[in-house]
């Protein structure tokens, strides 16, 4: 699915089937625990790729960068927890992988257009 959306983002040759499988494994790893601290170098190393090749392949397959993909996964999980639990927003932010509440609030608002507190209130209404 992500590959279909990424068609317009491809600027060079399509990644090989082997590279697509490598990126798929990384996507599953990120999905399993998006709060896990990851770096471009660590992700590339996990699949025996150079960071530059990994970045090109990741973007060609998903249409986005690894950083943005991880950020959106973290925000998605945080939004679900905001809707389903009464846990403190700061607790949700830290457990989602954000280092501080202000960063979480800023990123959440930039992506959703709402603060976490307003999101929680509106999503429950």
Coordinates of C-alpha atoms in Angstrom, one line a residue:
X1 CA 0.0 0.0 0.0
X2 CA 2.7 2.4 1.0
X3 CA 4.5 1.6 -2.3
X4 CA 1.5 2.7 -4.3
X5 CA 1.3 6.0 -2.6
X6 CA 5.1 6.5 -3.0
X7 CA 5.0 6.1 -6.8
X8 CA 5.0 9.9 -7.3
X9 CA 7.8 10.3 -4.8
X10 CA 10.2 8.1 -6.7
X11 CA 13.0 10.2 -8.3
X12 CA 15.2 7.4 -9.5
X13 CA 15.1 3.7 -10.3
X14 CA 12.7 1.6 -8.2
X15 CA 14.2 -0.3 -5.3
X16 CA 15.0 -3.9 -5.9
X17 CA 12.7 -6.6 -4.5
X18 CA 15.5 -7.4 -1.9
X19 CA 15.5 -3.7 -0.8
X20 CA 11.7 -3.6 -0.6
X21 CA 11.8 -6.7 1.7
X22 CA 14.5 -5.0 3.8
X23 CA 12.3 -1.9 4.2
X24 CA 9.3 -4.0 5.0
X25 CA 11.2 -5.7 7.9
X26 CA 12.1 -2.2 9.2
X27 CA 8.5 -1.1 8.9
X28 CA 7.3 -4.1 10.9
X29 CA 10.0 -3.3 13.5
X30 CA 8.9 0.3 13.8
X31 CA 5.2 -0.7 14.0
X32 CA 5.9 -3.2 16.7
X33 CA 7.2 -0.5 19.0
X34 CA 7.4 3.0 17.6
X35 CA 8.4 4.4 21.0
X36 CA 11.8 2.6 20.7
X37 CA 14.6 5.0 20.1
X38 CA 15.9 4.5 16.6
X39 CA 18.4 6.3 14.4
X40 CA 18.9 6.2 10.7
X41 CA 22.3 4.5 11.2
X42 CA 20.8 1.8 13.4
X43 CA 18.0 1.1 11.1
X44 CA 20.3 0.9 8.1
X45 CA 22.8 -1.3 10.0
X46 CA 20.0 -3.7 11.0
X47 CA 19.5 -4.5 7.3
X48 CA 23.2 -4.3 6.3
X49 CA 22.7 -1.1 4.2
X50 CA 24.5 2.1 4.1
X51 CA 22.5 5.0 5.6
X52 CA 22.3 6.8 2.3
X53 CA 21.0 3.8 0.4
X54 CA 18.6 2.9 3.2
X55 CA 17.2 6.5 3.2
X56 CA 16.7 6.4 -0.6
X57 CA 15.0 3.0 -0.5
X58 CA 12.9 3.9 2.5
X59 CA 11.6 7.0 0.8
X60 CA 11.0 5.2 -2.5
X61 CA 9.0 2.5 -0.8
X62 CA 7.0 4.6 1.7
X63 CA 7.0 8.0 0.2
X64 CA 8.3 9.5 3.4
X65 CA 11.5 9.6 5.5
X66 CA 12.1 7.2 8.4
X67 CA 12.0 10.1 10.9
X68 CA 8.5 11.2 9.7
X69 CA 7.2 7.6 9.6
X70 CA 8.3 7.0 13.2
X71 CA 6.9 10.4 14.3
X72 CA 3.5 9.6 12.7
X73 CA 3.4 6.1 14.3
X74 CA 4.2 7.6 17.7
X75 CA 1.5 10.3 17.3
X76 CA -1.0 7.8 16.1
X77 CA -0.5 5.6 19.1
X78 CA -0.6 8.6 21.5
X79 CA -3.9 9.8 19.9
X80 CA -5.5 6.4 20.5
X81 CA -4.4 6.4 24.1
X82 CA -5.7 9.9 24.6
X83 CA -9.1 8.8 23.3
X84 CA -9.2 5.5 25.3
X85 CA -7.6 6.3 28.6
X86 CA -7.6 8.9 31.3
X87 CA -3.8 8.8 31.7
X88 CA -2.0 12.1 32.1
X89 CA -1.0 13.6 28.8
X90 CA 2.6 13.8 30.0
X91 CA 2.6 10.1 30.7
X92 CA 1.3 9.3 27.3
X93 CA 3.9 11.6 25.7
X94 CA 6.8 10.0 27.4
X95 CA 5.6 6.4 26.8
X96 CA 5.0 7.3 23.1
X97 CA 8.7 8.0 22.9
X98 CA 8.8 11.8 23.2
X99 CA 11.5 13.3 25.5
X100 CA 9.4 16.1 26.8
X101 CA 5.8 17.3 26.9
X102 CA 6.4 20.5 25.0
X103 CA 7.9 18.6 22.0
X104 CA 4.9 16.3 22.0
X105 CA 2.4 19.1 22.2
X106 CA 4.1 21.0 19.4
X107 CA 4.3 17.9 17.1
X108 CA 0.8 16.8 17.9
X109 CA -0.7 20.2 17.2
X110 CA 1.3 20.5 13.9
X111 CA 0.0 17.2 12.7
X112 CA -3.6 17.2 14.0
X113 CA -4.3 21.0 14.2
X114 CA -5.4 20.4 17.9
X115 CA -3.7 20.3 21.2
X116 CA -3.7 16.9 22.9
X117 CA -6.2 18.0 25.5
X118 CA -8.6 19.4 22.8
X119 CA -8.1 16.2 20.8
X120 CA -9.0 14.1 23.8
X121 CA -12.2 16.1 24.5
X122 CA -13.4 16.2 20.9
X123 CA -12.6 12.5 20.2
X124 CA -14.7 11.4 23.1
X125 CA -17.7 13.6 22.2

